[in-house]
Short mmCIF file of C-alpha atoms and ligand atoms in Angstrom, two decimals:
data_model
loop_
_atom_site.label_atom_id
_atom_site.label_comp_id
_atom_site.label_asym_id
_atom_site.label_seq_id
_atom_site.Cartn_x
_atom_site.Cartn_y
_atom_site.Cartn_z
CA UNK A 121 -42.99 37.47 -13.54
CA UNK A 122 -42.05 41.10 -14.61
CA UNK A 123 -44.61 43.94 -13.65
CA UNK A 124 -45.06 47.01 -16.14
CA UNK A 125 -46.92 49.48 -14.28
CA UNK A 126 -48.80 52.29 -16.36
CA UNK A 127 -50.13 51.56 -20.13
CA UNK A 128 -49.29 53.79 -21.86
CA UNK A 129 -47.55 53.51 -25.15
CA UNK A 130 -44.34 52.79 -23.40
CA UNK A 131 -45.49 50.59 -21.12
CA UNK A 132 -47.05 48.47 -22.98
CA UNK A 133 -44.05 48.28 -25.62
CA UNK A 134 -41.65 47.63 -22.67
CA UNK A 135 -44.80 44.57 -21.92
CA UNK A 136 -44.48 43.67 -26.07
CA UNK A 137 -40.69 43.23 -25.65
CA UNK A 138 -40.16 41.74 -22.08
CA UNK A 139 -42.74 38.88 -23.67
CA UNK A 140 -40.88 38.17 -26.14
CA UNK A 141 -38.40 36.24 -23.57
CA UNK A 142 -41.33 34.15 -22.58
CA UNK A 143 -42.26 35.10 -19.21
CA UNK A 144 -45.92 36.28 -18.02
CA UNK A 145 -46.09 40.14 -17.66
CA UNK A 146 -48.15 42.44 -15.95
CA UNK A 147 -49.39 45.07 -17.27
CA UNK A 148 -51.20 47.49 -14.89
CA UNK A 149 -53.71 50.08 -15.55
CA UNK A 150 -55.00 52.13 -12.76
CA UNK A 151 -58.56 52.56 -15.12
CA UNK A 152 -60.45 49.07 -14.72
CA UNK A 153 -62.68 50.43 -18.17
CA UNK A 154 -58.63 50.55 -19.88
CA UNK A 155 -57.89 47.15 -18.24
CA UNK A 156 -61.10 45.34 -19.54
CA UNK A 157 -60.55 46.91 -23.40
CA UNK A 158 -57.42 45.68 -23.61
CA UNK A 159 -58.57 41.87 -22.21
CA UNK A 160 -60.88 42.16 -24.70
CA UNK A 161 -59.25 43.22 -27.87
CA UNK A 162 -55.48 41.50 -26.69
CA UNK A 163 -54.53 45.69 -27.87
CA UNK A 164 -53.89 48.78 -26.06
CA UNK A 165 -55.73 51.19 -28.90
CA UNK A 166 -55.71 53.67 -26.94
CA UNK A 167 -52.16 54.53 -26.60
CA UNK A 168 -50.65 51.78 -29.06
CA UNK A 169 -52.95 50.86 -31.60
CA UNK A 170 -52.18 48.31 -34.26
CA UNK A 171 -50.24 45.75 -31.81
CA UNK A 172 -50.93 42.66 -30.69
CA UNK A 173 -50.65 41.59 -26.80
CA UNK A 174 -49.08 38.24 -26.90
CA UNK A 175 -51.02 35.55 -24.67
CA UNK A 176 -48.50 35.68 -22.01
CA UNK A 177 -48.80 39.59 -21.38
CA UNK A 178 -51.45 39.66 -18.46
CA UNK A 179 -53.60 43.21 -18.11
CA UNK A 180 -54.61 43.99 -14.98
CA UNK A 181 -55.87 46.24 -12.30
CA UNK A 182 -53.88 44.67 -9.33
CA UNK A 183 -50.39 44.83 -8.65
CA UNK A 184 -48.60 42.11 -8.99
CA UNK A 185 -47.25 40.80 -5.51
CA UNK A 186 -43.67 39.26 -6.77
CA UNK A 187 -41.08 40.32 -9.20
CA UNK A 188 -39.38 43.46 -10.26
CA UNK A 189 -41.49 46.54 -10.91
CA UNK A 190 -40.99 48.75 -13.90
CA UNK A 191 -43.21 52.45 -13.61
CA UNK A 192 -44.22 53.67 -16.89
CA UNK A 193 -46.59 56.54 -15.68
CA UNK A 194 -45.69 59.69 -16.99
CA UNK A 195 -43.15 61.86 -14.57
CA UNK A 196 -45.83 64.24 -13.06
CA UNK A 197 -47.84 60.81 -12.18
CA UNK A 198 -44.95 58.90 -10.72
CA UNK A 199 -45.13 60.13 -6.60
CA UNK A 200 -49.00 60.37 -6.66
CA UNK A 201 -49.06 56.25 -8.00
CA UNK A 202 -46.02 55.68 -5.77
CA UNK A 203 -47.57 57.50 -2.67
CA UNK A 204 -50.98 55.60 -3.35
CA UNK A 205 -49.49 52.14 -3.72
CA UNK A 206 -47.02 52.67 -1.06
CA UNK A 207 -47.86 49.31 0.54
CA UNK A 208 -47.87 47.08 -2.05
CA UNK A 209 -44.57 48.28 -3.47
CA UNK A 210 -42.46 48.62 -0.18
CA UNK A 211 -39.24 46.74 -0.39
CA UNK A 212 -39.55 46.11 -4.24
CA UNK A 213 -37.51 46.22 -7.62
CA UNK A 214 -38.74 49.35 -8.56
CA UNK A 215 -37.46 50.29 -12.01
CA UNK A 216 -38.38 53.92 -13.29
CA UNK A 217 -39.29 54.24 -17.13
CA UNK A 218 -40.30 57.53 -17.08
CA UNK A 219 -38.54 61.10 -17.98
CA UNK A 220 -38.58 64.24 -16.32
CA UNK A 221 -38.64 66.17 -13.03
CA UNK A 222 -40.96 66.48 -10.19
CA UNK A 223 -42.60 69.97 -10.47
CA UNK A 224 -43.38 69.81 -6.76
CA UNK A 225 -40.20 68.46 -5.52
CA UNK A 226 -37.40 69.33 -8.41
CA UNK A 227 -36.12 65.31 -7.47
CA UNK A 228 -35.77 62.56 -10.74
CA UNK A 229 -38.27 59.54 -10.80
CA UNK A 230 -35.08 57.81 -9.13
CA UNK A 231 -35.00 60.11 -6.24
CA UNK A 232 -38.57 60.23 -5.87
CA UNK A 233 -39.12 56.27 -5.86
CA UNK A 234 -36.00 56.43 -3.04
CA UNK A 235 -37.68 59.50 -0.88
CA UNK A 236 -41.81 57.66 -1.29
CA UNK A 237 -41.10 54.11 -0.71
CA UNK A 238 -38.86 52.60 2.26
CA UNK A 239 -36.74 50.09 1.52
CA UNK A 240 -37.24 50.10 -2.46
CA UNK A 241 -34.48 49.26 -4.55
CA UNK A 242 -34.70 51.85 -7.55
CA UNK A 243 -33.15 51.87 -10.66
CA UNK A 244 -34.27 53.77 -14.09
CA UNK A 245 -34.26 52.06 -17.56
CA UNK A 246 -33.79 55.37 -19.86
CA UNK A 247 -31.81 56.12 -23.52
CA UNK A 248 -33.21 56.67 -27.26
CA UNK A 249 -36.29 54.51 -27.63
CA UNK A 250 -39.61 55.11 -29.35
CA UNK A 251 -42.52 53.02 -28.04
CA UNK A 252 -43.52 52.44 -31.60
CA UNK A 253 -39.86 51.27 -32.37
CA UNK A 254 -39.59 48.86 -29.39
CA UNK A 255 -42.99 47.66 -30.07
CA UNK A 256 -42.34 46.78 -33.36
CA UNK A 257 -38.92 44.76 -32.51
CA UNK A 258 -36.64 47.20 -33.70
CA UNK A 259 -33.45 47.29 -32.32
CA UNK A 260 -32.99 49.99 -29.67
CA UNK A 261 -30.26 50.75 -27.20
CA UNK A 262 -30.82 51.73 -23.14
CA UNK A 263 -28.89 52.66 -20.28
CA UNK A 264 -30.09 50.66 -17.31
CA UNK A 265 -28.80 53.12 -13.65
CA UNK A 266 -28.85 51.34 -10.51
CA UNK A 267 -27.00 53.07 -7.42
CA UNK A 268 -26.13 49.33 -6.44
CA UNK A 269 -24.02 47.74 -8.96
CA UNK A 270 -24.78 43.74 -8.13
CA UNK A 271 -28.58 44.56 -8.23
CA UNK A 272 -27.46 46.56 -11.76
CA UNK A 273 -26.10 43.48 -13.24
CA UNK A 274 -29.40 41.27 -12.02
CA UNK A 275 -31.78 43.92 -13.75
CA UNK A 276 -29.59 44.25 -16.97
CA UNK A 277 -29.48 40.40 -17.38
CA UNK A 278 -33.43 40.29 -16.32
CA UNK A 279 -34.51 42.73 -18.95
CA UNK A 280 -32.47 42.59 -22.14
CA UNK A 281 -35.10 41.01 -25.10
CA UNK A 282 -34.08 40.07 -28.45
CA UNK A 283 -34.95 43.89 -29.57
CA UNK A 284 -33.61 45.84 -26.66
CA UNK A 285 -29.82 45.74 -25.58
CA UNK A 286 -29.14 47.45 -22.33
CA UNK A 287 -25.78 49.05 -21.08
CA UNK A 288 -25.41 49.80 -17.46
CA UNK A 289 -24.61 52.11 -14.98
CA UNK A 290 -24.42 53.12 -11.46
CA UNK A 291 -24.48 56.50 -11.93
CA UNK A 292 -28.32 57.04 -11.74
CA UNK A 293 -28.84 61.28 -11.77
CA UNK A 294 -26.97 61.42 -14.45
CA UNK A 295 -29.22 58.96 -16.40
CA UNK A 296 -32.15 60.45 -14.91
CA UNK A 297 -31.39 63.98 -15.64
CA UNK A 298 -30.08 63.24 -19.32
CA UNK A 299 -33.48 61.44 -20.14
CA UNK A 300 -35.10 64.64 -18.22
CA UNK A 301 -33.57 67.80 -19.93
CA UNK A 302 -33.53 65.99 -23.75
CA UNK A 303 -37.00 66.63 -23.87
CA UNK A 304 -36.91 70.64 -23.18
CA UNK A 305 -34.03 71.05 -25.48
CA UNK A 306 -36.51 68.80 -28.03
CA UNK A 307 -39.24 71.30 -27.52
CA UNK A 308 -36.63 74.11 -28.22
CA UNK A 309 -35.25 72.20 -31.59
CA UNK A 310 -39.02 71.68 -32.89
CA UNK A 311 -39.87 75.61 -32.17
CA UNK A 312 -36.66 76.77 -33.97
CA UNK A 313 -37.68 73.98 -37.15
CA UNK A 314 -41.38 75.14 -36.88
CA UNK A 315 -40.40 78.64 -37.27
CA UNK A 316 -38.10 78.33 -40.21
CA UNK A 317 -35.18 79.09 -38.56
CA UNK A 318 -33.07 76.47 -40.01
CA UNK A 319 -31.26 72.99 -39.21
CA UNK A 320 -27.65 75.15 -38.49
CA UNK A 321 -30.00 76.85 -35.70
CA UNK A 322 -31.14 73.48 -34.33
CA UNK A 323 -27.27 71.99 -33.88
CA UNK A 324 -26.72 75.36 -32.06
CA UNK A 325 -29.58 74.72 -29.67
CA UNK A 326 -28.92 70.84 -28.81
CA UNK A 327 -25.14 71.70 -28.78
CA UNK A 328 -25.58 74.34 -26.25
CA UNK A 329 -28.40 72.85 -24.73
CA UNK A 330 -25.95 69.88 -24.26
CA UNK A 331 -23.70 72.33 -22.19
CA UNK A 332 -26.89 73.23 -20.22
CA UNK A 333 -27.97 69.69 -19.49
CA UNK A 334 -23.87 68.74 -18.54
CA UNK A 335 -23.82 71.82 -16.38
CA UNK A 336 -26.87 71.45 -14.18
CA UNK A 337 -26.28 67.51 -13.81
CA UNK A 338 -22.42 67.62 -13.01
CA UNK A 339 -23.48 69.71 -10.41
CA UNK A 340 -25.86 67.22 -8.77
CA UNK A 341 -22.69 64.65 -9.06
CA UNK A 342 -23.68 63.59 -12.53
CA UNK A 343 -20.57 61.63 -14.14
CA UNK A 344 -19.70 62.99 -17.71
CA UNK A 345 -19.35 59.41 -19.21
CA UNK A 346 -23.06 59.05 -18.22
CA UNK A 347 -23.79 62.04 -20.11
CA UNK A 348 -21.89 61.24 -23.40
CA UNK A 349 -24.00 57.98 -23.40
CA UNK A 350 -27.19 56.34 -24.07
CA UNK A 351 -29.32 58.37 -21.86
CA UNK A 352 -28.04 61.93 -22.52
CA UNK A 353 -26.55 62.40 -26.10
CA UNK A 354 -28.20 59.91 -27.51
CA UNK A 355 -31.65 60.14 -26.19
CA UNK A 356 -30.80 64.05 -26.73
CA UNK A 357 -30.15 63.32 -30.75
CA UNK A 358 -33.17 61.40 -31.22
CA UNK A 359 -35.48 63.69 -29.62
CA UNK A 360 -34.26 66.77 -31.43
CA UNK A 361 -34.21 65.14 -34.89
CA UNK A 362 -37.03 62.94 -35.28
CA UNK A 363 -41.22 63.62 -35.95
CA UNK A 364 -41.79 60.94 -33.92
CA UNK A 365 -41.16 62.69 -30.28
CA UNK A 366 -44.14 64.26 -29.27
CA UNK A 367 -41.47 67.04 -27.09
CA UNK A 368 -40.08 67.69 -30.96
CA UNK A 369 -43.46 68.06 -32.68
CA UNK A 370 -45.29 70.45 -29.55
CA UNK A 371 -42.26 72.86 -30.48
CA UNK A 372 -42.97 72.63 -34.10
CA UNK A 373 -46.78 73.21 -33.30
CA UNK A 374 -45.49 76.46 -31.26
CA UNK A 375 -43.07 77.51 -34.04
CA UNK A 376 -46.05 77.14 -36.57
CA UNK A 377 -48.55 78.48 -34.36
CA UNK A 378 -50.66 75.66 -34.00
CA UNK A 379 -52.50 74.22 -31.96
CA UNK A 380 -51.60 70.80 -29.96
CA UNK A 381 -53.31 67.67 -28.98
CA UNK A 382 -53.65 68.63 -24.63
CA UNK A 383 -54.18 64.33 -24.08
CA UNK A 384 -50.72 64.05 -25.30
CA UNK A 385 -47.91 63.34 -23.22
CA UNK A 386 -45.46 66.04 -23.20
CA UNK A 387 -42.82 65.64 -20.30
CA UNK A 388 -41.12 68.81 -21.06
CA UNK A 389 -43.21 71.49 -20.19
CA UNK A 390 -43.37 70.86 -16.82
CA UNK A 391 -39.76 69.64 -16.75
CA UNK A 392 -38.63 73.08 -18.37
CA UNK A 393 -40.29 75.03 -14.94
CA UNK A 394 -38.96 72.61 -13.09
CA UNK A 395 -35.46 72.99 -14.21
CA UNK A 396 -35.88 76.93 -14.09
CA UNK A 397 -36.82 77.06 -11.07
CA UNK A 398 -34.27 74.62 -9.40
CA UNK A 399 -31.53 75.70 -11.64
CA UNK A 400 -32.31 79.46 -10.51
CA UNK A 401 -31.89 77.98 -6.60
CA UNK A 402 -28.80 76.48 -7.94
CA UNK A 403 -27.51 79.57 -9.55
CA UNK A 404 -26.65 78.03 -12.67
CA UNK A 405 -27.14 79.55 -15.82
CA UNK A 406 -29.62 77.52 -18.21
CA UNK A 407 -30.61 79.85 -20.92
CA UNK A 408 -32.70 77.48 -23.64
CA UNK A 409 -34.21 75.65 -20.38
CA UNK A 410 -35.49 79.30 -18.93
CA UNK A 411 -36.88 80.50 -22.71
CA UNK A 412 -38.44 77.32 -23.21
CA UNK A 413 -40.51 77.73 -20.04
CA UNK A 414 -41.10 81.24 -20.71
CA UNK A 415 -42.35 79.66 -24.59
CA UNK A 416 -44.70 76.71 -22.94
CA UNK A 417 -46.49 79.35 -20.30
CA UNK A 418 -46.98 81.98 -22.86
CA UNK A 419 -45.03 84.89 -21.44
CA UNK A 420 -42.41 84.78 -24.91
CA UNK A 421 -43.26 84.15 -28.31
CA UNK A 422 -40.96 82.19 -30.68
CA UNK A 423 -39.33 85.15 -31.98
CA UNK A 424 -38.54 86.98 -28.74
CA UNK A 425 -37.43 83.68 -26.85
CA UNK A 426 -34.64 83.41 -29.98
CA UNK A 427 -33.79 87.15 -29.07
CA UNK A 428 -33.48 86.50 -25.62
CA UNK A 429 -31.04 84.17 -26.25
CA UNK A 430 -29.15 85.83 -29.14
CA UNK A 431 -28.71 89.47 -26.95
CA UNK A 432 -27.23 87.47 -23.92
CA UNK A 433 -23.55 88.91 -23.62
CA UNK A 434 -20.85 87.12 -25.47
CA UNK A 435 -18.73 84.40 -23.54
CA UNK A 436 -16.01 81.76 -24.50
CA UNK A 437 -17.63 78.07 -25.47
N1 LIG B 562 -43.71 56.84 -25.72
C1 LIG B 562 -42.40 56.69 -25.86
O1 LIG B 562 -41.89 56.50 -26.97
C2 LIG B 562 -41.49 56.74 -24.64
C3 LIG B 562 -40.18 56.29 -24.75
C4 LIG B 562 -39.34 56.35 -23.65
C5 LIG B 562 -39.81 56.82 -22.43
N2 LIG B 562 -41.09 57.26 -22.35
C6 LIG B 562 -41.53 57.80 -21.05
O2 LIG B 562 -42.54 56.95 -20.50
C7 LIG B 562 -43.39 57.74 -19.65
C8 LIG B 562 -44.83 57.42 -20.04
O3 LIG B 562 -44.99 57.86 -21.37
P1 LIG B 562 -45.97 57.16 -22.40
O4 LIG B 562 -45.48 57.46 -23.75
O5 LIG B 562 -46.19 55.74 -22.06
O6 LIG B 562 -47.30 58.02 -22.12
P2 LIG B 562 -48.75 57.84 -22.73
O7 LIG B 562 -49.27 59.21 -22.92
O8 LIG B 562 -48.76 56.93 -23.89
O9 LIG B 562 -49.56 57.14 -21.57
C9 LIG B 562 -49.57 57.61 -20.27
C10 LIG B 562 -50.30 56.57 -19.45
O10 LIG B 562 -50.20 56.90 -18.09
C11 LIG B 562 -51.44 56.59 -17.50
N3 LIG B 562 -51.64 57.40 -16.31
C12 LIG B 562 -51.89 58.71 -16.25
N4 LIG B 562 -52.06 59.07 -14.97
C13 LIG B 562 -51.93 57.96 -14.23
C14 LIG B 562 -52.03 57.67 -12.84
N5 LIG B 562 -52.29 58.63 -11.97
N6 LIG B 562 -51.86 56.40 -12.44
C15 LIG B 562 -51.57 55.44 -13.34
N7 LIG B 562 -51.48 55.64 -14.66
C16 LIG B 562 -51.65 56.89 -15.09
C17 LIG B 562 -52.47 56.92 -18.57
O11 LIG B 562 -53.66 56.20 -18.32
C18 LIG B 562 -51.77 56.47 -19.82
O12 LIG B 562 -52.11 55.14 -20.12
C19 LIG B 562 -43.01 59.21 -19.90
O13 LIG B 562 -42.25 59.68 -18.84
C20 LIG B 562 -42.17 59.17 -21.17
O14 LIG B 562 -41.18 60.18 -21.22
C21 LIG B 562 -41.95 57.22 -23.41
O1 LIG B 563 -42.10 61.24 -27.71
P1 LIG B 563 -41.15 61.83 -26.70
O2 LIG B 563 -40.72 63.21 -27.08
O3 LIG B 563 -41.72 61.74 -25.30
O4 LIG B 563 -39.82 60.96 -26.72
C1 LIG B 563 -39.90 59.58 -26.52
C2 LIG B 563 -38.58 59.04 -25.99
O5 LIG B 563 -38.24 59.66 -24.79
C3 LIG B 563 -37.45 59.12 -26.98
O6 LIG B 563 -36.32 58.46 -26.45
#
């Protein structure tokens, strides 16, 4: 039995493809009302309408007491489930699916998992995926990070469907931050597209916001390999380039000046403070991560976070 904690759209694609190998998953929902709907109709419409939960994919309310874990909550969730279900998860597989960094804490969901829970073995299945995609048994690519190499292995063999091929890792910040800082630099890309400012200014702002992303995670011991990969340039491409990432279309809301859904999941707002804030501790220099945080809490507007980033003095690349 494999345990998907959190339906949300990824979730319960992650649930979609793991049943595809033909073992019973969980999927748990910490709202009994979400639990019962999606008994009823064998769908999650609220966060992935239009497909069907094969008989084998169990939703429930409880927490299943054997098998890995994998948490799908979003980031600024993840310690408050982890801290309430402390008990129950204690010495488990705990496999992080979500992207971003603690506001409270500055840690990854890895380092958070490894700081709540004693004893848990975490790990963080992250790379270019949309729920949608995965759901619909598209072929997608991941990067699966666990510190301990043997348990690695276990989880890569354990999770790999017919529609979801998984490369591994031990290096686990530098998969977490990758999957993290893709989204701000997403946000950027969308505001500069929204705004008119051009495709040549979007390959400026994910190449430099590459160098941003490299910089801050090779400082936390990040390997570059890890950043070239799955989970950093190529969740970084996908988010910057395609209508489907919610990060992408709140910047082309800002850029446009329209308004955006709040009940949407947007990781990198609070991941852009985040970063700011830590990177500032850190002294390192991450311009696009500081105007985007400046652009999500209002204090620049589209036009002055590009000149803030224009008028900085010139360097070498
Ligand atoms: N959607 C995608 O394509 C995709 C792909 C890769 C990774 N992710 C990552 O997965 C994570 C979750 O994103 P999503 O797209 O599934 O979000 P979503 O907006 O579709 O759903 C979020 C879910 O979290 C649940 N939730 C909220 N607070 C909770 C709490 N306190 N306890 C338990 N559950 C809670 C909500 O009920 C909701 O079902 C994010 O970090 C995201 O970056 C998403
Ligand atoms: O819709 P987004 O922007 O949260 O992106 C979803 C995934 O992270 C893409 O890999």
């Amino acid at each position: 039995m494999i345990g998907v904690m959190g339906a949300g759209a990824f979730g319960t694609a992650l649930a979609v493809s793991l049943a595809r190998l033909g073992e019973v998953v969980a999927l748990w929902a910490h709202d009994a009302d979400h639990v019962a709907e999606m008994n009823a109709a064998r769908e999650n419409a609220k966060r992935l309408p239009g497909v069907a939960l094969a008989d084998n994919i169990r939703p429930t309310a409880d927490i299943p007491d054997a098998g890995p874990l994998i948490l799908a909550v979003p980031m600024q969730r993840l310690r408050g489930v982890l801290e309430t279900h402390a008990d129950a998860l204690k010495g488990r597989l705990l496999i992080a699916a979500c992207k971003g960094i603690d506001l409270a804490t500055h840690l990854g969901p890895v380092e958070t998992i490894a700081q709540v829970i004693p004893g848990a073995q975490p790990a963080i299945l992250t790379g270019p995926s949309f729920a949608a995609d995965i759901a619909r048994g598209l072929p997608t690519a991941l990067t699966l990070a666990c510190g301990d190499a043997v348990l690695g292995e276990r989880l890569q063999q354990a999770l790999t469907t017919p529609n979801i091929r998984i490369y591994r890792t031990t290096d686990t910040h530098g998969a977490e931050l990758g999957g993290a800082l893709k989204n701000v630099i997403a946000i950027a890309a969308g505001a500069a597209i929204g705004k008119g400012m051009g495709d040549s200014a979007r390959a400026a702002l994910m190449t430099r916001g590459f160098a941003e992303i490299r910089r801050l995670a090779q400082a936390r011991g990040a390997q570059p390999e890890t950043l070239m990969g799955l989970s950093g340039f190529g969740d970084l491409v996908l988010t910057c380039t395609s209508d489907l990432s919610r990060n992408y279309r709140f910047g082309l809301a800002l850029g446009r000046g329209e308004a955006f859904d709040s009940d949407t999941t947007v990781e990198g707002v609070a991941t852009a403070r985040a970063v700011t804030e830590w990177a500032g501790e850190l002294g390192i220099d991450m311009p696009i991560c500081s105007a985007v945080a400046a652009l999500c809490a209002g204090k620049f507007s589209v036009a002055e976070a590009l000149q803030s980033l224009l008028s900085r003095p010139l360097k070498e690349e």
